[in-house]
Amino acid sequence: MRWMNLEKIFINGGTPLRGEVFVGGAKNAVLALLAGTILTKSTCRLENIPNISDVSIMLHILHQLGAEVRRVDKYAVEINTKYFDSGEVPYELTRHCRASCYLLGALLGRFGHARVAMPGGCDLGIRPIDLHIRGFEMLGATVTFEKNAIISMQSEQILGGPTHVEYSVGATINVMLAAVRASGVTVIENAAKEPHVVDLANFLNSCGADVRGAGTDVIKIHGVKELHGCEYAAIPDQIEAGTFMAAAAATRGHVLVRNVIPKHLESISAKLLECGATVEEFDDAVLVCAPTRLQRCNIKTMPHPGFPTDMQPQFGALLAMAQGTSILSESVFDNRFRYMEQLLRMGAQVKVDGKVAVIEGVEQLSGAQVKAYDLRAGAAMVIAGLAAQGVTEVESIAYIDRGYEDIVGKLRGLGADVARRDVKEYDVGEDARLAG
Ligand code: UD1
């Protein structure tokens, strides 16, 4: 018989959130910037770096590969990759973080070759990297797939030229990383327009790159020979901000979400307004209030500036308690509704058919034991628990730690009755092995 410690988030729901919350640096931007530091041999000082596990993993990877990584203070880090090892990056390092695939573009851009294991990350359906590979090939790289899922790339010279990435955020970022030091001009057509793509371009330009058009669907990169170091502050996290906005509305609260770029939140604000909440914009904050029950709305996830797929589960939780029937369509990933079965455990009425969920809003959810299936699904469970009657226990919270810094502390600051606690649970797997 074996007992094991499991850390869970316990939420005693039903308290409207009130007060102010401060949003950290954008996970997805920071992960791209960290990979970008490989392209210069000089020191980069990055600020607004959140303390989340995805960032720790990426810093660990850089350190393991020979970078000097120094935490300057809680939110700033200095990185120097002068003595970087251009050898193989094994699966032990890439398995926990999808953004480790940016090492492909960054290593190719710096050394002209790369050997990196296929990345891990959240399971949102099949997540191929064929568009990244095609982009590298268009820049002149020869790509081979070796045993142990190692992707190997080689190029005599990275050549600028036209590339087409069919709107993939990751492929856009990877091709940018590979192309900033190419010979000639690279034109990325159908580029992703997400805020973190723009942030990476701004960071690279601060290091002496010549990247134009980021934020539109055509990015032009004039290759430069060398990059230098810089000081750069990452943008605030659009999705962390959106999560607190949704939590405020779902609990019929009144929350000022600070350190945001309101423009990045427009599609989220628009849906909250449609549901009957109020959203007031300030220079770098938004105030969300919802004194009464929210109304239904339909949502289809789209690339930026459309409604982000990374906010779909949080709105799924919110709409489960809204008045009327909502239709939620997922157009980016294949498998992003698994969290709905957890909402069913809390009393939600939901039917999922492929990439469409039909949600009949119920007056009240009830606390239950639920699981975080992935990062944003975990955030959805927390929102559902905050608004539900009774106690919700969320397990597998390591997923939540990947993208939310101290979510429990921030929610307690807003008056929520929430705590992280270790609980002892019986390991059924061990029992089954003994029986076998
Ligand atoms: C990034 C974000 C993720 C967000 C997503 C969409 C990071 C680290 N992650 O993920 O949080 O949810 O953008 O905004 O920034 N695809 C292919 N082939 C490829 C690449 C992608 O078929 O080579 C497909 C994917 O399976 C998916 C769709 O294209 O269905 C979009 O993926 P993509 O935009 O590349 O997302 P990620 O970069 O993985």
GROMACS .gro file of C-alpha atoms and ligand atoms in nm:
model
  475
    1MET     CA    1   0.000   0.000   0.000
    2ARG     CA    2   0.135   0.344  -0.086
    3TRP     CA    3   0.014   0.692  -0.005
    4MET     CA    4   0.137   0.993  -0.192
    5ASN     CA    5   0.123   1.368  -0.142
    6LEU     CA    6  -0.084   1.559  -0.395
    7GLU     CA    7  -0.103   1.934  -0.403
    8LYS     CA    8  -0.449   2.072  -0.475
    9ILE     CA    9  -0.624   2.407  -0.487
   10PHE     CA   10  -0.926   2.424  -0.254
   11ILE     CA   11  -1.188   2.688  -0.329
   12ASN     CA   12  -1.483   2.772  -0.110
   13GLY     CA   13  -1.690   2.941  -0.379
   14GLY     CA   14  -1.960   3.202  -0.387
   15THR     CA   15  -1.765   3.516  -0.290
   16PRO     CA   16  -1.767   3.797  -0.549
   17LEU     CA   17  -1.409   3.902  -0.629
   18ARG     CA   18  -1.333   4.263  -0.531
   19GLY     CA   19  -1.022   4.478  -0.546
   20GLU     CA   20  -0.714   4.512  -0.767
   21VAL     CA   21  -0.491   4.252  -0.923
   22PHE     CA   22  -0.155   4.302  -1.097
   23VAL     CA   23  -0.084   4.106  -1.416
   24GLY     CA   24   0.266   3.971  -1.488
   25GLY     CA   25   0.470   3.949  -1.808
   26ALA     CA   26   0.329   3.750  -2.100
   27LYS     CA   27   0.428   3.382  -2.086
   28ASN     CA   28   0.419   3.331  -2.459
   29ALA     CA   29   0.619   3.647  -2.530
   30VAL     CA   30   0.881   3.572  -2.264
   31LEU     CA   31   0.937   3.217  -2.394
   32ALA     CA   32   1.010   3.358  -2.741
   33LEU     CA   33   1.237   3.631  -2.602
   34LEU     CA   34   1.436   3.375  -2.402
   35ALA     CA   35   1.497   3.175  -2.720
   36GLY     CA   36   1.588   3.503  -2.894
   37THR     CA   37   1.877   3.562  -2.652
   38ILE     CA   38   2.060   3.275  -2.825
   39LEU     CA   39   2.102   3.496  -3.132
   40THR     CA   40   2.342   3.736  -2.962
   41LYS     CA   41   2.668   3.667  -2.780
   42SER     CA   42   2.614   3.975  -2.561
   43THR     CA   43   2.415   4.006  -2.241
   44CYS     CA   44   2.041   4.072  -2.258
   45ARG     CA   45   1.854   4.202  -1.956
   46LEU     CA   46   1.490   4.100  -1.970
   47GLU     CA   47   1.231   4.250  -1.739
   48ASN     CA   48   0.870   4.170  -1.652
   49ILE     CA   49   0.963   3.800  -1.643
   50PRO     CA   50   0.692   3.608  -1.456
   51ASN     CA   51   0.772   3.339  -1.199
   52ILE     CA   52   0.591   3.053  -1.370
   53SER     CA   53   0.716   2.704  -1.435
   54ASP     CA   54   0.725   2.730  -1.816
   55VAL     CA   55   0.972   3.018  -1.780
   56SER     CA   56   1.177   2.828  -1.519
   57ILE     CA   57   1.195   2.532  -1.757
   58MET     CA   58   1.313   2.749  -2.045
   59LEU     CA   59   1.573   2.920  -1.823
   60HIS     CA   60   1.688   2.576  -1.708
   61ILE     CA   61   1.725   2.462  -2.071
   62LEU     CA   62   1.932   2.771  -2.157
   63HIS     CA   63   2.150   2.717  -1.849
   64GLN     CA   64   2.199   2.346  -1.929
   65LEU     CA   65   2.313   2.442  -2.278
   66GLY     CA   66   2.578   2.677  -2.144
   67ALA     CA   67   2.408   3.015  -2.107
   68GLU     CA   68   2.489   3.233  -1.806
   69VAL     CA   69   2.152   3.302  -1.646
   70ARG     CA   70   2.133   3.548  -1.357
   71ARG     CA   71   1.815   3.648  -1.173
   72VAL     CA   72   1.872   4.018  -1.111
   73ASP     CA   73   1.557   4.063  -0.906
   74LYS     CA   74   1.217   3.896  -0.879
   75TYR     CA   75   1.111   3.998  -1.230
   76ALA     CA   76   1.440   4.062  -1.415
   77VAL     CA   77   1.692   3.820  -1.557
   78GLU     CA   78   2.024   3.865  -1.738
   79ILE     CA   79   2.124   3.609  -1.997
   80ASN     CA   80   2.448   3.565  -2.187
   81THR     CA   81   2.470   3.283  -2.442
   82LYS     CA   82   2.828   3.351  -2.559
   83TYR     CA   83   2.944   2.999  -2.462
   84PHE     CA   84   2.632   2.822  -2.581
   85ASP     CA   85   2.655   2.455  -2.673
   86SER     CA   86   2.524   2.401  -3.024
   87GLY     CA   87   2.505   2.022  -2.979
   88GLU     CA   88   2.195   1.813  -2.924
   89VAL     CA   89   1.901   1.929  -2.711
   90PRO     CA   90   1.756   1.603  -2.572
   91TYR     CA   91   1.393   1.517  -2.496
   92GLU     CA   92   1.464   1.537  -2.119
   93LEU     CA   93   1.495   1.913  -2.174
   94THR     CA   94   1.222   1.972  -2.434
   95ARG     CA   95   0.951   1.737  -2.302
   96HIS     CA   96   0.793   1.979  -2.056
   97CYS     CA   97   0.766   2.289  -2.271
   98ARG     CA   98   0.614   2.340  -2.614
   99ALA     CA   99   0.813   2.661  -2.665
  100SER     CA  100   1.137   2.461  -2.654
  101CYS     CA  101   1.073   2.417  -3.028
  102TYR     CA  102   1.193   2.780  -3.062
  103LEU     CA  103   1.543   2.643  -2.999
  104LEU     CA  104   1.526   2.509  -3.355
  105GLY     CA  105   1.493   2.854  -3.511
  106ALA     CA  106   1.729   3.024  -3.267
  107LEU     CA  107   2.007   2.763  -3.301
  108LEU     CA  108   1.971   2.757  -3.679
  109GLY     CA  109   1.990   3.137  -3.684
  110ARG     CA  110   2.300   3.148  -3.464
  111PHE     CA  111   2.500   2.841  -3.571
  112GLY     CA  112   2.353   2.732  -3.905
  113HIS     CA  113   2.263   2.393  -3.754
  114ALA     CA  114   2.042   2.252  -3.480
  115ARG     CA  115   1.955   1.914  -3.327
  116VAL     CA  116   1.653   1.939  -3.101
  117ALA     CA  117   1.407   1.676  -2.972
  118MET     CA  118   1.040   1.722  -3.064
  119PRO     CA  119   0.882   1.937  -2.792
  120GLY     CA  120   0.622   1.842  -2.529
  121GLY     CA  121   0.362   2.084  -2.385
  122CYS     CA  122  -0.014   2.094  -2.322
  123ASP     CA  123  -0.218   1.823  -2.493
  124LEU     CA  124  -0.464   2.019  -2.707
  125GLY     CA  125  -0.485   1.759  -2.984
  126ILE     CA  126  -0.223   1.681  -3.245
  127ARG     CA  127   0.034   1.958  -3.249
  128PRO     CA  128   0.259   1.905  -3.550
  129ILE     CA  129   0.547   2.136  -3.640
  130ASP     CA  130   0.537   2.078  -4.016
  131LEU     CA  131   0.483   2.449  -4.083
  132HIS     CA  132   0.795   2.537  -3.882
  133ILE     CA  133   0.995   2.279  -4.077
  134ARG     CA  134   0.864   2.403  -4.411
  135GLY     CA  135   0.964   2.757  -4.313
  136PHE     CA  136   1.319   2.645  -4.226
  137GLU     CA  137   1.345   2.458  -4.555
  138MET     CA  138   1.238   2.769  -4.744
  139LEU     CA  139   1.531   2.946  -4.575
  140GLY     CA  140   1.765   2.682  -4.720
  141ALA     CA  141   1.794   2.437  -4.428
  142THR     CA  142   1.808   2.062  -4.482
  143VAL     CA  143   1.591   1.892  -4.223
  144THR     CA  144   1.613   1.526  -4.119
  145PHE     CA  145   1.428   1.329  -3.854
  146GLU     CA  146   1.660   1.108  -3.651
  147LYS     CA  147   1.594   0.842  -3.390
  148ASN     CA  148   1.474   0.953  -3.044
  149ALA     CA  149   1.253   1.214  -3.213
  150ILE     CA  150   1.550   1.440  -3.283
  151ILE     CA  151   1.499   1.700  -3.555
  152SER     CA  152   1.828   1.778  -3.720
  153MET     CA  153   1.882   2.084  -3.939
  154GLN     CA  154   2.180   2.196  -4.137
  155SER     CA  155   2.244   2.490  -4.360
  156GLU     CA  156   2.555   2.616  -4.539
  157GLN     CA  157   2.403   2.960  -4.530
  158ILE     CA  158   2.061   3.076  -4.415
  159LEU     CA  159   1.918   3.259  -4.710
  160GLY     CA  160   1.644   3.516  -4.694
  161GLY     CA  161   1.348   3.466  -4.928
  162PRO     CA  162   0.971   3.434  -4.931
  163THR     CA  163   0.822   3.196  -4.672
  164HIS     CA  164   0.464   3.107  -4.601
  165VAL     CA  165   0.356   2.985  -4.257
  166GLU     CA  166  -0.024   2.944  -4.292
  167TYR     CA  167  -0.096   3.135  -3.978
  168SER     CA  168   0.087   2.947  -3.708
  169VAL     CA  169   0.207   3.150  -3.411
  170GLY     CA  170   0.493   2.911  -3.338
  171ALA     CA  171   0.604   2.884  -3.702
  172THR     CA  172   0.601   3.263  -3.740
  173ILE     CA  173   0.820   3.302  -3.431
  174ASN     CA  174   1.055   3.021  -3.532
  175VAL     CA  175   1.106   3.155  -3.884
  176MET     CA  176   1.170   3.503  -3.744
  177LEU     CA  177   1.436   3.363  -3.511
  178ALA     CA  178   1.603   3.173  -3.795
  179ALA     CA  179   1.592   3.467  -4.038
  180VAL     CA  180   1.718   3.771  -3.843
  181ARG     CA  181   2.081   3.688  -3.925
  182ALA     CA  182   2.015   3.542  -4.273
  183SER     CA  183   2.173   3.677  -4.590
  184GLY     CA  184   1.914   3.883  -4.773
  185VAL     CA  185   1.552   3.964  -4.710
  186THR     CA  186   1.298   3.718  -4.568
  187VAL     CA  187   0.930   3.783  -4.624
  188ILE     CA  188   0.694   3.584  -4.399
  189GLU     CA  189   0.353   3.570  -4.561
  190ASN     CA  190   0.038   3.487  -4.368
  191ALA     CA  191   0.228   3.564  -4.050
  192ALA     CA  192   0.057   3.540  -3.710
  193LYS     CA  193  -0.035   3.879  -3.564
  194GLU     CA  194  -0.047   3.787  -3.196
  195PRO     CA  195   0.091   4.043  -2.947
  196HIS     CA  196   0.382   3.815  -2.858
  197VAL     CA  197   0.492   3.800  -3.223
  198VAL     CA  198   0.514   4.181  -3.214
  199ASP     CA  199   0.696   4.168  -2.881
  200LEU     CA  200   0.959   3.931  -3.020
  201ALA     CA  201   1.010   4.161  -3.321
  202ASN     CA  202   1.054   4.461  -3.089
  203PHE     CA  203   1.304   4.270  -2.875
  204LEU     CA  204   1.505   4.154  -3.178
  205ASN     CA  205   1.505   4.509  -3.317
  206SER     CA  206   1.633   4.634  -2.979
  207CYS     CA  207   1.923   4.391  -3.034
  208GLY     CA  208   1.997   4.544  -3.377
  209ALA     CA  209   1.777   4.327  -3.602
  210ASP     CA  210   1.570   4.473  -3.884
  211VAL     CA  211   1.221   4.321  -3.857
  212ARG     CA  212   0.931   4.519  -4.002
  213GLY     CA  213   0.558   4.461  -4.025
  214ALA     CA  214   0.509   4.245  -3.714
  215GLY     CA  215   0.143   4.272  -3.614
  216THR     CA  216   0.037   4.252  -3.981
  217ASP     CA  217   0.025   3.936  -4.192
  218VAL     CA  218   0.344   4.020  -4.382
  219ILE     CA  219   0.670   4.044  -4.186
  220LYS     CA  220   0.987   4.156  -4.367
  221ILE     CA  221   1.321   4.075  -4.219
  222HIS     CA  222   1.642   4.227  -4.355
  223GLY     CA  223   1.914   3.994  -4.228
  224VAL     CA  224   2.194   4.152  -4.021
  225LYS     CA  225   2.538   4.004  -3.947
  226GLU     CA  226   2.546   4.048  -3.570
  227LEU     CA  227   2.304   4.123  -3.290
  228HIS     CA  228   2.402   4.303  -2.971
  229GLY     CA  229   2.263   4.283  -2.619
  230CYS     CA  230   1.981   4.502  -2.490
  231GLU     CA  231   1.749   4.577  -2.202
  232TYR     CA  232   1.392   4.486  -2.276
  233ALA     CA  233   1.065   4.456  -2.080
  234ALA     CA  234   0.814   4.195  -2.198
  235ILE     CA  235   0.451   4.292  -2.257
  236PRO     CA  236   0.188   4.207  -1.994
  237ASP     CA  237   0.008   3.874  -2.024
  238GLN     CA  238  -0.313   3.908  -2.224
  239ILE     CA  239  -0.439   3.568  -2.108
  240GLU     CA  240  -0.364   3.612  -1.737
  241ALA     CA  241  -0.547   3.946  -1.759
  242GLY     CA  242  -0.839   3.786  -1.944
  243THR     CA  243  -0.857   3.509  -1.685
  244PHE     CA  244  -0.899   3.759  -1.399
  245MET     CA  245  -1.153   3.952  -1.606
  246ALA     CA  246  -1.356   3.634  -1.660
  247ALA     CA  247  -1.323   3.541  -1.291
  248ALA     CA  248  -1.446   3.887  -1.188
  249ALA     CA  249  -1.749   3.860  -1.416
  250ALA     CA  250  -1.829   3.497  -1.325
  251THR     CA  251  -1.836   3.578  -0.952
  252ARG     CA  252  -2.041   3.897  -1.007
  253GLY     CA  253  -1.748   4.093  -0.874
  254HIS     CA  254  -1.577   4.427  -0.922
  255VAL     CA  255  -1.207   4.400  -1.013
  256LEU     CA  256  -0.946   4.641  -1.145
  257VAL     CA  257  -0.701   4.439  -1.354
  258ARG     CA  258  -0.374   4.636  -1.360
  259ASN     CA  259  -0.063   4.630  -1.582
  260VAL     CA  260  -0.244   4.542  -1.905
  261ILE     CA  261  -0.255   4.672  -2.261
  262PRO     CA  262  -0.633   4.724  -2.308
  263LYS     CA  263  -0.598   4.699  -2.687
  264HIS     CA  264  -0.480   4.338  -2.647
  265LEU     CA  265  -0.797   4.262  -2.447
  266GLU     CA  266  -1.054   4.401  -2.691
  267SER     CA  267  -1.200   4.070  -2.806
  268ILE     CA  268  -1.229   3.951  -2.444
  269SER     CA  269  -1.385   4.279  -2.327
  270ALA     CA  270  -1.631   4.267  -2.618
  271LYS     CA  271  -1.759   3.925  -2.511
  272LEU     CA  272  -1.790   4.030  -2.146
  273LEU     CA  273  -1.991   4.334  -2.256
  274GLU     CA  274  -2.212   4.110  -2.469
  275CYS     CA  275  -2.274   3.897  -2.158
  276GLY     CA  276  -2.389   4.205  -1.967
  277ALA     CA  277  -2.076   4.289  -1.766
  278THR     CA  278  -1.924   4.637  -1.778
  279VAL     CA  279  -1.562   4.689  -1.879
  280GLU     CA  280  -1.402   5.029  -1.829
  281GLU     CA  281  -1.065   5.091  -1.994
  282PHE     CA  282  -0.786   5.301  -1.847
  283ASP     CA  283  -0.431   5.358  -1.979
  284ASP     CA  284  -0.292   5.036  -1.836
  285ALA     CA  285  -0.585   4.881  -1.651
  286VAL     CA  286  -0.939   4.755  -1.705
  287LEU     CA  287  -1.220   4.758  -1.450
  288VAL     CA  288  -1.466   4.468  -1.480
  289CYS     CA  289  -1.800   4.471  -1.295
  290ALA     CA  290  -2.092   4.230  -1.314
  291PRO     CA  291  -2.350   4.296  -1.044
  292THR     CA  292  -2.608   4.054  -1.188
  293ARG     CA  293  -2.614   3.713  -1.356
  294LEU     CA  294  -2.442   3.712  -1.697
  295GLN     CA  295  -2.628   3.651  -2.022
  296ARG     CA  296  -2.546   3.390  -2.284
  297CYS     CA  297  -2.327   3.460  -2.586
  298ASN     CA  298  -2.172   3.271  -2.876
  299ILE     CA  299  -1.795   3.258  -2.917
  300LYS     CA  300  -1.571   3.130  -3.194
  301THR     CA  301  -1.198   3.124  -3.127
  302MET     CA  302  -0.989   3.291  -3.395
  303PRO     CA  303  -0.632   3.411  -3.446
  304HIS     CA  304  -0.555   3.759  -3.313
  305PRO     CA  305  -0.732   4.004  -3.308
  306GLY     CA  306  -1.015   3.747  -3.278
  307PHE     CA  307  -1.114   3.576  -2.955
  308PRO     CA  308  -0.809   3.379  -2.829
  309THR     CA  309  -0.827   3.002  -2.801
  310ASP     CA  310  -0.634   3.037  -2.475
  311MET     CA  311  -0.942   3.211  -2.325
  312GLN     CA  312  -1.196   2.955  -2.451
  313PRO     CA  313  -1.201   2.729  -2.139
  314GLN     CA  314  -1.230   3.023  -1.896
  315PHE     CA  315  -1.533   3.148  -2.092
  316GLY     CA  316  -1.671   2.794  -2.106
  317ALA     CA  317  -1.681   2.802  -1.723
  318LEU     CA  318  -1.838   3.148  -1.720
  319LEU     CA  319  -2.106   3.061  -1.975
  320ALA     CA  320  -2.196   2.745  -1.783
  321MET     CA  321  -2.359   2.981  -1.530
  322ALA     CA  322  -2.495   3.243  -1.774
  323GLN     CA  323  -2.862   3.279  -1.856
  324GLY     CA  324  -2.955   3.106  -2.182
  325THR     CA  325  -2.784   2.879  -2.435
  326SER     CA  326  -2.433   2.962  -2.559
  327ILE     CA  327  -2.244   2.807  -2.847
  328LEU     CA  328  -1.869   2.782  -2.813
  329SER     CA  329  -1.674   2.693  -3.129
  330GLU     CA  330  -1.304   2.606  -3.118
  331SER     CA  331  -1.137   2.673  -3.452
  332VAL     CA  332  -0.768   2.659  -3.357
  333PHE     CA  333  -0.707   2.327  -3.175
  334ASP     CA  334  -0.862   1.981  -3.220
  335ASN     CA  335  -0.905   1.878  -2.860
  336ARG     CA  336  -0.981   2.169  -2.634
  337PHE     CA  337  -1.312   2.068  -2.475
  338ARG     CA  338  -1.194   1.789  -2.244
  339TYR     CA  339  -1.248   2.021  -1.946
  340MET     CA  340  -1.624   2.017  -2.017
  341GLU     CA  341  -1.656   1.674  -1.854
  342GLN     CA  342  -1.517   1.830  -1.535
  343LEU     CA  343  -1.776   2.109  -1.554
  344LEU     CA  344  -2.044   1.839  -1.584
  345ARG     CA  345  -1.927   1.712  -1.243
  346MET     CA  346  -2.012   2.056  -1.107
  347GLY     CA  347  -2.364   2.051  -1.250
  348ALA     CA  348  -2.309   2.222  -1.586
  349GLN     CA  349  -2.530   2.126  -1.880
  350VAL     CA  350  -2.307   2.088  -2.182
  351LYS     CA  351  -2.304   1.888  -2.505
  352VAL     CA  352  -1.985   1.866  -2.707
  353ASP     CA  353  -1.983   1.767  -3.072
  354GLY     CA  354  -1.634   1.779  -3.218
  355LYS     CA  355  -1.514   2.136  -3.205
  356VAL     CA  356  -1.848   2.283  -3.092
  357ALA     CA  357  -1.991   2.293  -2.738
  358VAL     CA  358  -2.351   2.385  -2.663
  359ILE     CA  359  -2.386   2.516  -2.309
  360GLU     CA  360  -2.724   2.551  -2.135
  361GLY     CA  361  -2.646   2.794  -1.856
  362VAL     CA  362  -2.750   2.677  -1.508
  363GLU     CA  363  -2.834   2.910  -1.219
  364GLN     CA  364  -2.564   2.766  -0.995
  365LEU     CA  365  -2.270   2.523  -1.018
  366SER     CA  366  -2.185   2.307  -0.716
  367GLY     CA  367  -1.837   2.250  -0.580
  368ALA     CA  368  -1.680   1.916  -0.673
  369GLN     CA  369  -1.346   1.737  -0.707
  370VAL     CA  370  -1.215   1.826  -1.051
  371LYS     CA  371  -0.898   1.798  -1.251
  372ALA     CA  372  -0.696   2.051  -1.450
  373TYR     CA  373  -0.645   1.880  -1.787
  374ASP     CA  374  -0.412   2.151  -1.913
  375LEU     CA  375  -0.308   2.505  -1.828
  376ARG     CA  376  -0.615   2.700  -1.940
  377ALA     CA  377  -0.854   2.416  -1.854
  378GLY     CA  378  -0.709   2.446  -1.503
  379ALA     CA  379  -0.788   2.818  -1.500
  380ALA     CA  380  -1.143   2.733  -1.607
  381MET     CA  381  -1.179   2.495  -1.310
  382VAL     CA  382  -1.063   2.770  -1.075
  383ILE     CA  383  -1.317   3.016  -1.219
  384ALA     CA  384  -1.596   2.760  -1.194
  385GLY     CA  385  -1.495   2.686  -0.835
  386LEU     CA  386  -1.486   3.056  -0.740
  387ALA     CA  387  -1.843   3.102  -0.864
  388ALA     CA  388  -1.986   2.768  -0.744
  389GLN     CA  389  -2.166   2.696  -0.417
  390GLY     CA  390  -1.956   2.485  -0.182
  391VAL     CA  391  -1.601   2.355  -0.200
  392THR     CA  392  -1.417   2.270  -0.520
  393GLU     CA  393  -1.090   2.076  -0.512
  394VAL     CA  394  -0.875   2.118  -0.821
  395GLU     CA  395  -0.607   1.857  -0.880
  396SER     CA  396  -0.314   1.842  -1.127
  397ILE     CA  397  -0.239   2.203  -1.047
  398ALA     CA  398   0.114   2.181  -1.187
  399TYR     CA  399  -0.052   2.271  -1.517
  400ILE     CA  400  -0.182   2.593  -1.367
  401ASP     CA  401   0.164   2.680  -1.234
  402ARG     CA  402   0.295   2.668  -1.590
  403GLY     CA  403   0.125   2.995  -1.675
  404TYR     CA  404  -0.008   3.167  -1.361
  405GLU     CA  405   0.221   3.314  -1.097
  406ASP     CA  406   0.080   3.274  -0.747
  407ILE     CA  407  -0.279   3.247  -0.868
  408VAL     CA  408  -0.393   3.157  -0.517
  409GLY     CA  409  -0.223   3.461  -0.359
  410LYS     CA  410  -0.368   3.692  -0.624
  411LEU     CA  411  -0.721   3.552  -0.577
  412ARG     CA  412  -0.692   3.579  -0.198
  413GLY     CA  413  -0.598   3.944  -0.252
  414LEU     CA  414  -0.936   3.977  -0.427
  415GLY     CA  415  -1.118   3.826  -0.128
  416ALA     CA  416  -1.153   3.468  -0.253
  417ASP     CA  417  -1.160   3.185   0.000
  418VAL     CA  418  -0.893   2.975  -0.171
  419ALA     CA  419  -0.585   2.781  -0.058
  420ARG     CA  420  -0.321   2.535  -0.182
  421ARG     CA  421  -0.282   2.231   0.032
  422ASP     CA  422  -0.103   1.898   0.025
  423VAL     CA  423  -0.336   1.604   0.066
  424LYS     CA  424  -0.247   1.238   0.105
  425GLU     CA  425  -0.405   1.014  -0.156
  426TYR     CA  426  -0.385   0.643  -0.207
  427ASP     CA  427  -0.179   0.542  -0.512
  428VAL     CA  428  -0.412   0.306  -0.701
  429GLY     CA  429  -0.144   0.240  -0.963
  430GLU     CA  430   0.085   0.089  -0.700
  431ASP     CA  431  -0.199  -0.129  -0.569
  432ALA     CA  432  -0.278  -0.257  -0.917
  433ARG     CA  433   0.089  -0.341  -0.973
  434LEU     CA  434   0.100  -0.538  -0.647
  435ALA     CA  435  -0.217  -0.723  -0.740
  436GLY     CA  436  -0.069  -0.807  -1.082
  437UD1     C1  437   0.079   2.926  -2.955
  437UD1     C2  438   0.070   2.953  -2.807
  437UD1     C3  439  -0.055   2.890  -2.750
  437UD1     C4  440  -0.177   2.936  -2.826
  437UD1     C5  441  -0.160   2.918  -2.976
  437UD1     C6  442  -0.273   2.980  -3.058
  437UD1     C7  443   0.300   2.971  -2.736
  437UD1     C8  444   0.414   2.909  -2.664
  437UD1     N1  445   0.189   2.897  -2.743
  437UD1     O1  446   0.085   2.785  -2.972
  437UD1     O2  447  -0.065   2.929  -2.612
  437UD1     O3  448  -0.289   2.861  -2.785
  437UD1     O4  449  -0.036   2.980  -3.019
  437UD1     O5  450  -0.287   3.114  -3.029
  437UD1     O6  451   0.307   3.082  -2.782
  437UD1     N2  452  -0.022   2.369  -3.665
  437UD1     C9  453   0.009   2.278  -3.764
  437UD1     N3  454   0.140   2.269  -3.803
  437UD1    C10  455   0.238   2.346  -3.747
  437UD1    C11  456   0.204   2.438  -3.648
  437UD1    C12  457   0.072   2.448  -3.608
  437UD1     O7  458  -0.076   2.207  -3.815
  437UD1     O8  459   0.354   2.333  -3.787
  437UD1    C13  460  -0.163   2.379  -3.620
  437UD1    C14  461  -0.176   2.344  -3.472
  437UD1     O9  462  -0.191   2.204  -3.453
  437UD1    C15  463  -0.298   2.421  -3.431
  437UD1    C16  464  -0.291   2.546  -3.520
  437UD1    O10  465  -0.204   2.514  -3.628
  437UD1    O11  466  -0.415   2.348  -3.463
  437UD1    C17  467  -0.237   2.669  -3.450
  437UD1    O12  468  -0.112   2.640  -3.390
  437UD1     P1  469  -0.006   2.753  -3.359
  437UD1    O13  470  -0.062   2.887  -3.396
  437UD1    O14  471   0.123   2.713  -3.419
  437UD1    O15  472   0.005   2.747  -3.200
  437UD1     P2  473   0.134   2.723  -3.111
  437UD1    O16  474   0.247   2.804  -3.162
  437UD1    O17  475   0.153   2.577  -3.088
   0.00000   0.00000   0.00000
